[in-house]
Tab-separated table of C-alpha atoms and ligand atoms in Angstrom:
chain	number	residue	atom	x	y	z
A	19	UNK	CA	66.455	0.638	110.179
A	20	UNK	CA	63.998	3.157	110.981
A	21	UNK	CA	62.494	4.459	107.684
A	22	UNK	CA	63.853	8.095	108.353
A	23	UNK	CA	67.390	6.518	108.295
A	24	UNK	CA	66.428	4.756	105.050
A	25	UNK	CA	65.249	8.145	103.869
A	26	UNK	CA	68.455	9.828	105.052
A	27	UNK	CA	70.795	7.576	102.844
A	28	UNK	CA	68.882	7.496	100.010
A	29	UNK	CA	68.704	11.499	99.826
A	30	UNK	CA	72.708	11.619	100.656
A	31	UNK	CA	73.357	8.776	97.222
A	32	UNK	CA	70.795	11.171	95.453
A	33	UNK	CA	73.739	13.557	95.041
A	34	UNK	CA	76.498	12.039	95.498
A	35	UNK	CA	75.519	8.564	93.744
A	36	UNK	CA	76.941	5.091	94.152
A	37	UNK	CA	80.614	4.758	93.984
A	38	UNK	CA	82.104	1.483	95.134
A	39	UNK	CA	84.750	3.591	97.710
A	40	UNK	CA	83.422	5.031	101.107
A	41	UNK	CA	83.253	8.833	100.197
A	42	UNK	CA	84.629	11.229	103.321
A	43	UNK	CA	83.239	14.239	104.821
A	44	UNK	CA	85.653	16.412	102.950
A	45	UNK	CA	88.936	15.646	100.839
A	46	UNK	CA	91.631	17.983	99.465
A	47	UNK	CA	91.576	17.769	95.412
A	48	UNK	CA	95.632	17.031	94.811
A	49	UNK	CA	96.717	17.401	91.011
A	50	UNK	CA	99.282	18.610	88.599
A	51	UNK	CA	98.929	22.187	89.052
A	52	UNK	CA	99.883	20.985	92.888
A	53	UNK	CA	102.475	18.982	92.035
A	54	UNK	CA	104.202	21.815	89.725
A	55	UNK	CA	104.555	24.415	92.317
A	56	UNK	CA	105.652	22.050	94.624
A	57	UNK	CA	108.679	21.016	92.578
A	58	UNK	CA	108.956	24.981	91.429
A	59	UNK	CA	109.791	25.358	95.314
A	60	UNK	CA	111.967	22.107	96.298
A	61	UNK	CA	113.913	23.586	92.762
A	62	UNK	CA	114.363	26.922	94.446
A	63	UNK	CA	115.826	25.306	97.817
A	64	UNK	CA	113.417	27.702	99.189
A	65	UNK	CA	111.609	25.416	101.187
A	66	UNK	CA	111.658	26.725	104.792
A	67	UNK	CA	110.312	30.364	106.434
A	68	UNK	CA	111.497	32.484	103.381
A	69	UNK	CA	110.605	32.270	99.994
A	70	UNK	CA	108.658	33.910	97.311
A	71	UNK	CA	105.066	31.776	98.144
A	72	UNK	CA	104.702	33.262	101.352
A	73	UNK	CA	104.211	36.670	100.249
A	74	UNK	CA	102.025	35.558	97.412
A	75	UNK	CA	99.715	33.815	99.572
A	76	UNK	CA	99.779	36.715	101.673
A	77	UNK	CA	99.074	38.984	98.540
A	78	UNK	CA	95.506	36.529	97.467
A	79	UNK	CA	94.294	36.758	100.780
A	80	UNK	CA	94.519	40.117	100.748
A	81	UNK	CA	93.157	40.469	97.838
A	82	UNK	CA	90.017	37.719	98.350
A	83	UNK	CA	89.095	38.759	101.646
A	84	UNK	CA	89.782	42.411	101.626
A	85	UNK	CA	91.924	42.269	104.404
A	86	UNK	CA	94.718	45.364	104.348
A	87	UNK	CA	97.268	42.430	106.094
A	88	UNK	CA	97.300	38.653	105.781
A	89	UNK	CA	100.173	37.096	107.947
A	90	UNK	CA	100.941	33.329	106.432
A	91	UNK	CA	101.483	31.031	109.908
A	92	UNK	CA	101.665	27.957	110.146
A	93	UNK	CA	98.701	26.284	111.393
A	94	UNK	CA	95.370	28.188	112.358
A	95	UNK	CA	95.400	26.953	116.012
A	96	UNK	CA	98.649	29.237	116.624
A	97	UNK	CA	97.252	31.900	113.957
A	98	UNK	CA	94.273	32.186	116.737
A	99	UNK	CA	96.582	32.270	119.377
A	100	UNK	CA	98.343	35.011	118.143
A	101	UNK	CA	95.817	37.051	116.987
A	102	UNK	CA	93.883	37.196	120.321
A	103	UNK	CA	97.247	38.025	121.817
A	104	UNK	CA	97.337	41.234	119.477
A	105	UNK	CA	94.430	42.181	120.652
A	106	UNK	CA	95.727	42.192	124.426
A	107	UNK	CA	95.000	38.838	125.855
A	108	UNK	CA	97.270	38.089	128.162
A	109	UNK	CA	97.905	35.232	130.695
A	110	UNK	CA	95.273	35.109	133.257
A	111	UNK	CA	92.437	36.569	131.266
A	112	UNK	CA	89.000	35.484	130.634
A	113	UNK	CA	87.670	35.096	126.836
A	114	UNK	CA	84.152	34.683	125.752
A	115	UNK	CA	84.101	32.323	123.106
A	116	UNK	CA	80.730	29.579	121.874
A	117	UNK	CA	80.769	26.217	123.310
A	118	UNK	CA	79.561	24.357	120.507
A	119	UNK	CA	82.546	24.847	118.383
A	120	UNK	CA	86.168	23.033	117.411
A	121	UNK	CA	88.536	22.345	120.131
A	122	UNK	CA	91.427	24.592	118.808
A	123	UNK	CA	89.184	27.635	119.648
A	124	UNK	CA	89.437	27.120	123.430
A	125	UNK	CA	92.817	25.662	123.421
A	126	UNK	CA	94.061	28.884	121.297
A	127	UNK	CA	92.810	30.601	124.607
A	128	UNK	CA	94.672	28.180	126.886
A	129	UNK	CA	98.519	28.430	124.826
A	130	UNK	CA	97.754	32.152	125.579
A	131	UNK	CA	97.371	31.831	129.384
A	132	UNK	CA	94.017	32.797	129.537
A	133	UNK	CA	90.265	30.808	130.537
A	134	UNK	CA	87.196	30.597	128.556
A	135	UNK	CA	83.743	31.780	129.647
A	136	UNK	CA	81.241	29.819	127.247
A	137	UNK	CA	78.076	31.229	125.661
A	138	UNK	CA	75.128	29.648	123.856
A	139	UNK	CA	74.543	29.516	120.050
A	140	UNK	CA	71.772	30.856	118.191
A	141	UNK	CA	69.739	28.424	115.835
A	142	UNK	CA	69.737	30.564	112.681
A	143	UNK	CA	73.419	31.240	112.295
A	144	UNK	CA	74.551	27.779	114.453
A	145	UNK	CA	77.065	30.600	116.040
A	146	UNK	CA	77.351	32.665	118.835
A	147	UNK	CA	74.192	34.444	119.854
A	148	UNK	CA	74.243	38.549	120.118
A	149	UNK	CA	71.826	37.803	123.165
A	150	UNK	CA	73.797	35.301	124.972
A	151	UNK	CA	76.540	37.451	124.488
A	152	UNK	CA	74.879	40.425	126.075
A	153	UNK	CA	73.054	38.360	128.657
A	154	UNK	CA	77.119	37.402	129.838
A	155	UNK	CA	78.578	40.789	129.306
A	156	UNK	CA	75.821	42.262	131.836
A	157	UNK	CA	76.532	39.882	134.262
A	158	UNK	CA	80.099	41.025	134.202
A	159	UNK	CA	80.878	44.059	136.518
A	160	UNK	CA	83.613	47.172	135.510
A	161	UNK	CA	86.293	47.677	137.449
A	162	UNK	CA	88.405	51.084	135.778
A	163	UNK	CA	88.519	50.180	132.112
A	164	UNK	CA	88.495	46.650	132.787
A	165	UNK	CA	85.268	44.383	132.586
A	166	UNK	CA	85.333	41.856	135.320
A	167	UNK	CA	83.480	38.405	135.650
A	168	UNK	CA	82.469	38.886	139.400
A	169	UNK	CA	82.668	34.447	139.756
A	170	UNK	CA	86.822	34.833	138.954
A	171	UNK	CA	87.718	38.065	139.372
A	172	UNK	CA	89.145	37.913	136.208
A	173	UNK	CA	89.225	40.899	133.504
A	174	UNK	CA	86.981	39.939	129.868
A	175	UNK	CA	90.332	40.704	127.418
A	176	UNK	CA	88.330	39.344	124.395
A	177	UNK	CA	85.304	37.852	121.945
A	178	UNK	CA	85.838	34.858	119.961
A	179	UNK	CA	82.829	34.404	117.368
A	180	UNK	CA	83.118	31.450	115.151
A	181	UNK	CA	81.573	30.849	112.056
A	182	UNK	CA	80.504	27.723	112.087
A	183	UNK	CA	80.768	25.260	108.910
A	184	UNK	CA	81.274	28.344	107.050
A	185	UNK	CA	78.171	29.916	108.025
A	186	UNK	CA	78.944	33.532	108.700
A	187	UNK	CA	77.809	34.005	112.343
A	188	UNK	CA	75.763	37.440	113.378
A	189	UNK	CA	79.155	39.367	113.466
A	190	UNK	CA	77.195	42.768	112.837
A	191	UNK	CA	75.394	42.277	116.074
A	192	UNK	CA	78.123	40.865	118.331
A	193	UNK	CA	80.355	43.552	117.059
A	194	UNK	CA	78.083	46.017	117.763
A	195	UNK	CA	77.258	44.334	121.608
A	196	UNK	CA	81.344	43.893	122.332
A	197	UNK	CA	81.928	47.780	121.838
A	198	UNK	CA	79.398	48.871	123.831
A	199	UNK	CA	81.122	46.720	126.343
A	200	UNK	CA	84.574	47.704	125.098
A	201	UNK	CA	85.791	44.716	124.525
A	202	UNK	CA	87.669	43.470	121.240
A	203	UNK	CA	86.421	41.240	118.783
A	204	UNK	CA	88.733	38.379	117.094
A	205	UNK	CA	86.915	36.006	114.833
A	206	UNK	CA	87.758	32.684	114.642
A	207	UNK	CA	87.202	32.664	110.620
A	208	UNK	CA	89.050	29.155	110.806
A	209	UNK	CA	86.249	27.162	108.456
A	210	UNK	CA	85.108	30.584	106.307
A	211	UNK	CA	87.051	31.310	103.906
A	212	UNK	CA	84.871	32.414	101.093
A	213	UNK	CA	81.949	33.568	102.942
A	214	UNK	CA	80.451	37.212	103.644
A	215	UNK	CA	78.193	38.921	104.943
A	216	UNK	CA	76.683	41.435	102.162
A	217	UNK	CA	79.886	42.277	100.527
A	218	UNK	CA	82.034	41.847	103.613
A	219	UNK	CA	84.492	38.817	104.206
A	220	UNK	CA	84.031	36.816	107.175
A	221	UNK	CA	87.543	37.412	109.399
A	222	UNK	CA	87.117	41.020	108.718
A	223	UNK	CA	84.880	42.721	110.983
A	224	UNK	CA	86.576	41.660	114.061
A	225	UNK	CA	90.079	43.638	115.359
A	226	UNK	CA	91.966	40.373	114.168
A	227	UNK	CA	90.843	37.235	112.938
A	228	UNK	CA	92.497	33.778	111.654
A	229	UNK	CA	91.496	31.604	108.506
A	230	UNK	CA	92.419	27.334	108.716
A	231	UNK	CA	93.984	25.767	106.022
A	232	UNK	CA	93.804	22.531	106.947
A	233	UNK	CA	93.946	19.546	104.819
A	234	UNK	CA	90.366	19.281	105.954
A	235	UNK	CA	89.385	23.253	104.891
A	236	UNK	CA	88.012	24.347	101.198
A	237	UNK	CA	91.598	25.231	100.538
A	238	UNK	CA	94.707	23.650	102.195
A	239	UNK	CA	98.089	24.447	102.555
A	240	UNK	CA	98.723	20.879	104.158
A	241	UNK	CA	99.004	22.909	107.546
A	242	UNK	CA	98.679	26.236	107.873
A	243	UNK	CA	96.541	29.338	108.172
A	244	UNK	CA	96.120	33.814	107.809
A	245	UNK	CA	95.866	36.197	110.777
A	246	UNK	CA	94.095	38.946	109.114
A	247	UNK	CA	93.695	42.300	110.485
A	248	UNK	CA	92.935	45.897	108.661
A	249	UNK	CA	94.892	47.534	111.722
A	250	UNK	CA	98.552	48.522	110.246
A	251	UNK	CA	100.346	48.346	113.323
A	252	UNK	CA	98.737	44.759	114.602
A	253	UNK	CA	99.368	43.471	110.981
A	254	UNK	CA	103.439	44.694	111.286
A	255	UNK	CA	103.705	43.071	114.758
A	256	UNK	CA	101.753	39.859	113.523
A	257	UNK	CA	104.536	39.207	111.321
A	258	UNK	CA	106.877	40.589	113.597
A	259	UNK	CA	106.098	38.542	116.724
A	260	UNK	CA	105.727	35.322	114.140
A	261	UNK	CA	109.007	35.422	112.694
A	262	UNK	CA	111.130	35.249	116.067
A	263	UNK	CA	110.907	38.843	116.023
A	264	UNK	CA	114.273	39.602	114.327
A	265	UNK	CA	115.110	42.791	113.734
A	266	UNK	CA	116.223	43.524	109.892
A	267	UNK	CA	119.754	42.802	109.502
A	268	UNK	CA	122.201	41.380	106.622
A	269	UNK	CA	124.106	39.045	109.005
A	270	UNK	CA	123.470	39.824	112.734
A	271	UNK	CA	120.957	37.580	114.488
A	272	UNK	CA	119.016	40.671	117.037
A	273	UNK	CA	115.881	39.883	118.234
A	274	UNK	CA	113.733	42.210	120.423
A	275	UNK	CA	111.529	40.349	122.598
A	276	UNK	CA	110.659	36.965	123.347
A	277	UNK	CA	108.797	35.878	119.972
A	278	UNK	CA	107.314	32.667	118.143
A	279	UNK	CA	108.395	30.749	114.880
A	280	UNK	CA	105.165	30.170	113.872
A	281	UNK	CA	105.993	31.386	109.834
A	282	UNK	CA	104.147	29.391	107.042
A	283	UNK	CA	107.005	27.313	105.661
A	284	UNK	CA	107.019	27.942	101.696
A	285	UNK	CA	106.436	24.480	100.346
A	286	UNK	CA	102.990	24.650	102.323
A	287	UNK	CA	103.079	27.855	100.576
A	288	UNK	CA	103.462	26.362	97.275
A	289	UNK	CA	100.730	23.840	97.636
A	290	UNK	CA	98.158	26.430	99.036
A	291	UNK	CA	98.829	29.003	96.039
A	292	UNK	CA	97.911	26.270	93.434
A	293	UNK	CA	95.181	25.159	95.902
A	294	UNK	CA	93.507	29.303	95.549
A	295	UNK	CA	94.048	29.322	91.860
A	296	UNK	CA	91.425	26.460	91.996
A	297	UNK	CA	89.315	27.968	94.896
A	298	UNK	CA	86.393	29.941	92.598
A	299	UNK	CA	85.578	26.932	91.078
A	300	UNK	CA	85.986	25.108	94.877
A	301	UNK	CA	83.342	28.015	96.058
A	302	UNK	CA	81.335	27.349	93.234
A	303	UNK	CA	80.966	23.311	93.154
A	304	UNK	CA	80.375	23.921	97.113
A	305	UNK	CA	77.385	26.269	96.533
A	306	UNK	CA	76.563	24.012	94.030
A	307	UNK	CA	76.764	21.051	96.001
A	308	UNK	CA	74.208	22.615	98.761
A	309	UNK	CA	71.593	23.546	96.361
A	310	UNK	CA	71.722	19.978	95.409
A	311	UNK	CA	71.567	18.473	98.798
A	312	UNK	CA	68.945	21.247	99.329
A	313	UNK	CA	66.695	20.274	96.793
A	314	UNK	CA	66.637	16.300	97.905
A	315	UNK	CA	66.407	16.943	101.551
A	316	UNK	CA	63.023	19.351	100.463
A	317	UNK	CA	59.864	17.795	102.286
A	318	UNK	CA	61.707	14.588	104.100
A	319	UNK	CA	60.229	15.323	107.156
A	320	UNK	CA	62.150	15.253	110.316
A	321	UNK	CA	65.087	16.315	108.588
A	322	UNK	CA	66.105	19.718	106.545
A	323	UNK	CA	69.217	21.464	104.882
A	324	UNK	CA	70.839	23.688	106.893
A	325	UNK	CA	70.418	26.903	104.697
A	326	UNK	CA	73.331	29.856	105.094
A	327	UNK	CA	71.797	32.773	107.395
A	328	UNK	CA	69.724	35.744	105.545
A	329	UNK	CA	71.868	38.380	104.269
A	330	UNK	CA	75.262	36.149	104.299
A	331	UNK	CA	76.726	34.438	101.245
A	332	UNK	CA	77.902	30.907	102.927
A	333	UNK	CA	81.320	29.204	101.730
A	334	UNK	CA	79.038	25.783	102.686
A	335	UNK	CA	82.287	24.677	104.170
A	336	UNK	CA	80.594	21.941	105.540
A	337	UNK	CA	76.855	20.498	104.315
A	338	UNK	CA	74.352	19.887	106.804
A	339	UNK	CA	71.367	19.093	107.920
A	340	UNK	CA	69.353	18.777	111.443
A	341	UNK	CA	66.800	16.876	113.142
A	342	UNK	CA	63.676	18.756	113.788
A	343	UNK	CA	64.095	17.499	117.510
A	344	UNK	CA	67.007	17.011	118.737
A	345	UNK	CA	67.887	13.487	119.846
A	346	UNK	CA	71.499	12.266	120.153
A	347	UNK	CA	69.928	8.638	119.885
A	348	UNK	CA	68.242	9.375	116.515
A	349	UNK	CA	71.159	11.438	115.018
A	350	UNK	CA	73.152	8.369	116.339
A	351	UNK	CA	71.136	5.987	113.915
A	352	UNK	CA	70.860	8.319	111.086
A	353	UNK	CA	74.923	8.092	111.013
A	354	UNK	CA	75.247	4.293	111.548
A	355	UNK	CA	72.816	3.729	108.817
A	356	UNK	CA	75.076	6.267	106.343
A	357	UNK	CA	78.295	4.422	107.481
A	358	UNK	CA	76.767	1.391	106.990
A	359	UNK	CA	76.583	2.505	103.627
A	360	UNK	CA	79.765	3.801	103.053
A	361	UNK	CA	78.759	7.500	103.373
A	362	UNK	CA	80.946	8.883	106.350
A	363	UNK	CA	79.041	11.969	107.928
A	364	UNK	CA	79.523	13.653	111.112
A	365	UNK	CA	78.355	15.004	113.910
A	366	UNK	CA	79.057	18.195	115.649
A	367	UNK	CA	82.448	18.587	118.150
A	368	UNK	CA	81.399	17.534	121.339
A	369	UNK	CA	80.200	20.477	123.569
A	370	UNK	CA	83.410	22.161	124.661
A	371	UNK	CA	82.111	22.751	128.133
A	372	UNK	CA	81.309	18.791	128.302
A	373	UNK	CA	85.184	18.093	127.212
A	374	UNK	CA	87.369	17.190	130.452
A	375	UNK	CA	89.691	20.433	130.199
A	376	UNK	CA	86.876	22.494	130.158
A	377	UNK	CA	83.831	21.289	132.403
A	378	UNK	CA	85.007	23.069	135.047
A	379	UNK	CA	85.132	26.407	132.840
A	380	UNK	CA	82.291	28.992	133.465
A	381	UNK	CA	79.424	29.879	131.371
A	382	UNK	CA	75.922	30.931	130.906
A	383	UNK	CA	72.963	28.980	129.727
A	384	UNK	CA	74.052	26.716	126.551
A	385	UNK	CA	70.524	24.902	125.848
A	386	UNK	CA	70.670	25.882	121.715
A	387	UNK	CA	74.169	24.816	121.486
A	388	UNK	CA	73.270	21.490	123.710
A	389	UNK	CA	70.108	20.843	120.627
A	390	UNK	CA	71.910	21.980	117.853
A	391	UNK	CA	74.864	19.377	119.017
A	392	UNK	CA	72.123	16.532	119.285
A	393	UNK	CA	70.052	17.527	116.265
A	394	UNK	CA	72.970	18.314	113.225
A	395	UNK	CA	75.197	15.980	110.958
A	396	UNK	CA	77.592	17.043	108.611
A	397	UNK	CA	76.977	15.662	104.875
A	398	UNK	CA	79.895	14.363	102.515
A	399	UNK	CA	81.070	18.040	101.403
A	400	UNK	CA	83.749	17.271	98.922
A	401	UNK	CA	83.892	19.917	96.186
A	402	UNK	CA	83.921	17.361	93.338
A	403	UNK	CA	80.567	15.761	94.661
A	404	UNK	CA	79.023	18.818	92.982
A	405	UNK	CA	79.601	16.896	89.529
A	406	UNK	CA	78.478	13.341	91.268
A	407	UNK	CA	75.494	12.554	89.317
B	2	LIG	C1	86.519	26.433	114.293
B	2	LIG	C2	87.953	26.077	114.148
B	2	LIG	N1	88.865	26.769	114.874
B	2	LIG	C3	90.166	26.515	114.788
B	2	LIG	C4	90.646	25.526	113.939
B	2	LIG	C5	92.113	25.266	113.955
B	2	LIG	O1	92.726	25.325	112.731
B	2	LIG	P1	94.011	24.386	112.430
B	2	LIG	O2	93.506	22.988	112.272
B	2	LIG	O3	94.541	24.963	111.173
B	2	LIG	O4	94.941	24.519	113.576
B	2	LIG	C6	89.736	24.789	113.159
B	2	LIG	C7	90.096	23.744	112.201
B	2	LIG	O5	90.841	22.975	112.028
B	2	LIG	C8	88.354	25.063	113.274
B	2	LIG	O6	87.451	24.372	112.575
């Protein structure tokens, strides 16, 4: 073992000590107040697409992220979906989106009929950079009120930003880049929750945006996520269009176009509202957690923290740190040597423009995202670990 592997372990069981179990990248804290609402639900018989935890949920997120609508679905994959196809994607379409990111982001843009065009990442944020974005948009010709990529002859219906590990991506500036090119902005706020930028939440600077609640996110409804969206109209139809798109009726069964049952059902419901009773002190043992993982990663050299971007409060979804230079054979033994010891970090999602679906996809220059995916690993991010040693 190379003594910057050696280094690596002993800084990771610096904070989160020696326990005789491997410890994951990042499990759900289950207890009592769980288990309660849980049976308050299966009591109520209430356990399907209506019930009084949906709107609750609803109400927090609302009320957390400053959102004016929060639309409960069922999984954030198909909360993406439909929230780029409120803001007009439709089948055909082209949609900008960063290549170093999850795989549900392009296949969101797939199950709604349209094609990615991958951009590059920018170092400080790990997320979509403002310049790659412009570099693409320029290359991109108008044609009436459409923007066109030339290569496909296929219109640009929409920007998918992601902040990555919870790291609030430069949404000011690729905001402010997408209108000038007229072209809506829907954030893919799947890992965020809890993060902002000044006072702003993540997921609300776009024209829609969905939050993950997956088992594997700071707060989990099982399965599950929030399209957000301040517009009154798009929030109506996101509920709308996600509830088979019934029309209000005591008995008769109307619908009024061709819709999707995509509604949270209420026992994940249940489980996610005693899940954001607990989520200050989740945001706070995650903050927590990085300072600690800051301070024993200070001065290893070859290695440092990833640090959330100037002027953004990070969520810390996911510790991190990164090779000075990138190598994919050094990150490689860096990880062996932690699983060796029981301490199960992770690397980055493969490129999406190196994944089989996509490598045929267009796109601009991607050298950050290539380094970035050959120079980070994800630390053991468990809120709990904050109180480790
Ligand atoms: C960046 C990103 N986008 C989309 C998703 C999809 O969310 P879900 O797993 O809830 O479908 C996830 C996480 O799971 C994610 O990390």
């Amino acid at each position: 073992m190379t003594s910057l592997a050696s280094t690596f372990v002993d800084r990771i069981r610096a904070v989160v000590g020696h326990p005789s179990e491997p410890i994951g990248l990042h499990v759900p804290e289950i207890g009592e107040l769980e288990k309660k609402y849980i049976i308050e639900c299966l009591d109520s018989t209430f356990v399907s697409s209506v019930g009084s935890f949906i709107p609750k949920l609803e109400e927090r997120m609302q009320e957390i992220t400053g959102a004016r609508h929060a639309i409960a679905v069922s999984n954030g994959t198909v909360g993406l979906q439909v929230a780029m196809f409120l803001a007009g994607v439709e089948p055909g379409d082209e949609v900008v989106i960063p290549t170093l990111s999850f795989i549900a982001t392009a296949n969101a843009v797939s199950h709604a009929g349209a094609h990615v065009f991958f951009v590059d990442s920018e170092e400080s944020t790990l997320g979509m950079s403002p310049v790659a974005l412009r570099a693409a948009l320029e290359s991109f010709v108008r044609k009436g009120s459409s923007l066109v990529n030339p290569a496909t002859g296929r219109r640009i219906a929409a920007i998918v930003p992601m902040h990555t590990l919870g790291h609030p991506v430069d949404i000011a500036a690729i905001v402010a880049v997408a209108k000038e090119f007229d072209v809506p902005v829907v954030e893919d706020a799947a890992e965020s929750l809890g993060s902002f930028v000044g006072e702003q939440h993540t997921g609300t600077f776009g024209l829609t945006s969905m939050i993950s609640f997956n088992g594997n996110k700071i707060v989990t409804t099982g399965g599950g996520g929030v399209i957000l969206t301040n517009d009154e109209a798009l929030g109506k139809r996101a509920k709308h269009i996600t509830t088979t798109a019934k029309l209000a009726h005591k008995w008769e069964f109307e619908h009024d176009e061709i819709a999707w049952n995509y509604r949270m059902p209420n026992l994940n419901a249940a489980l996610g509202m005693a899940q954001l009773d607990k989520y200050p002190r989740f945001l706070e043992q995650k903050r927590r957690l990085a300072g600690k993982y800051a301070e024993a990663f200070a001065g290893v050299e070859g290695l440092s923290f990833v640090v959330e971007p100037a002027g953004t409060t990070s969520n810390y979804w996911l510790c991190s740190v990164r090779l000075d230079e990138p190598s994919l054979a050094l990150r490689d033994e860096l990880m062996t040597a932690a699983h060796e010891a029981g301490l199960l970090v992770r690397p980055m999602w493969n490129l999406l423009h190196q994944q089989r679906m996509y490598s045929s996809a267009s796109r601009g220059d991607v050298s950050v995202a290539t380094d970035l995916h050959a120079s980070l690993i994800c630390l053991p991010s468990t809120p709990a670990l904050a109180e480790a040693v």
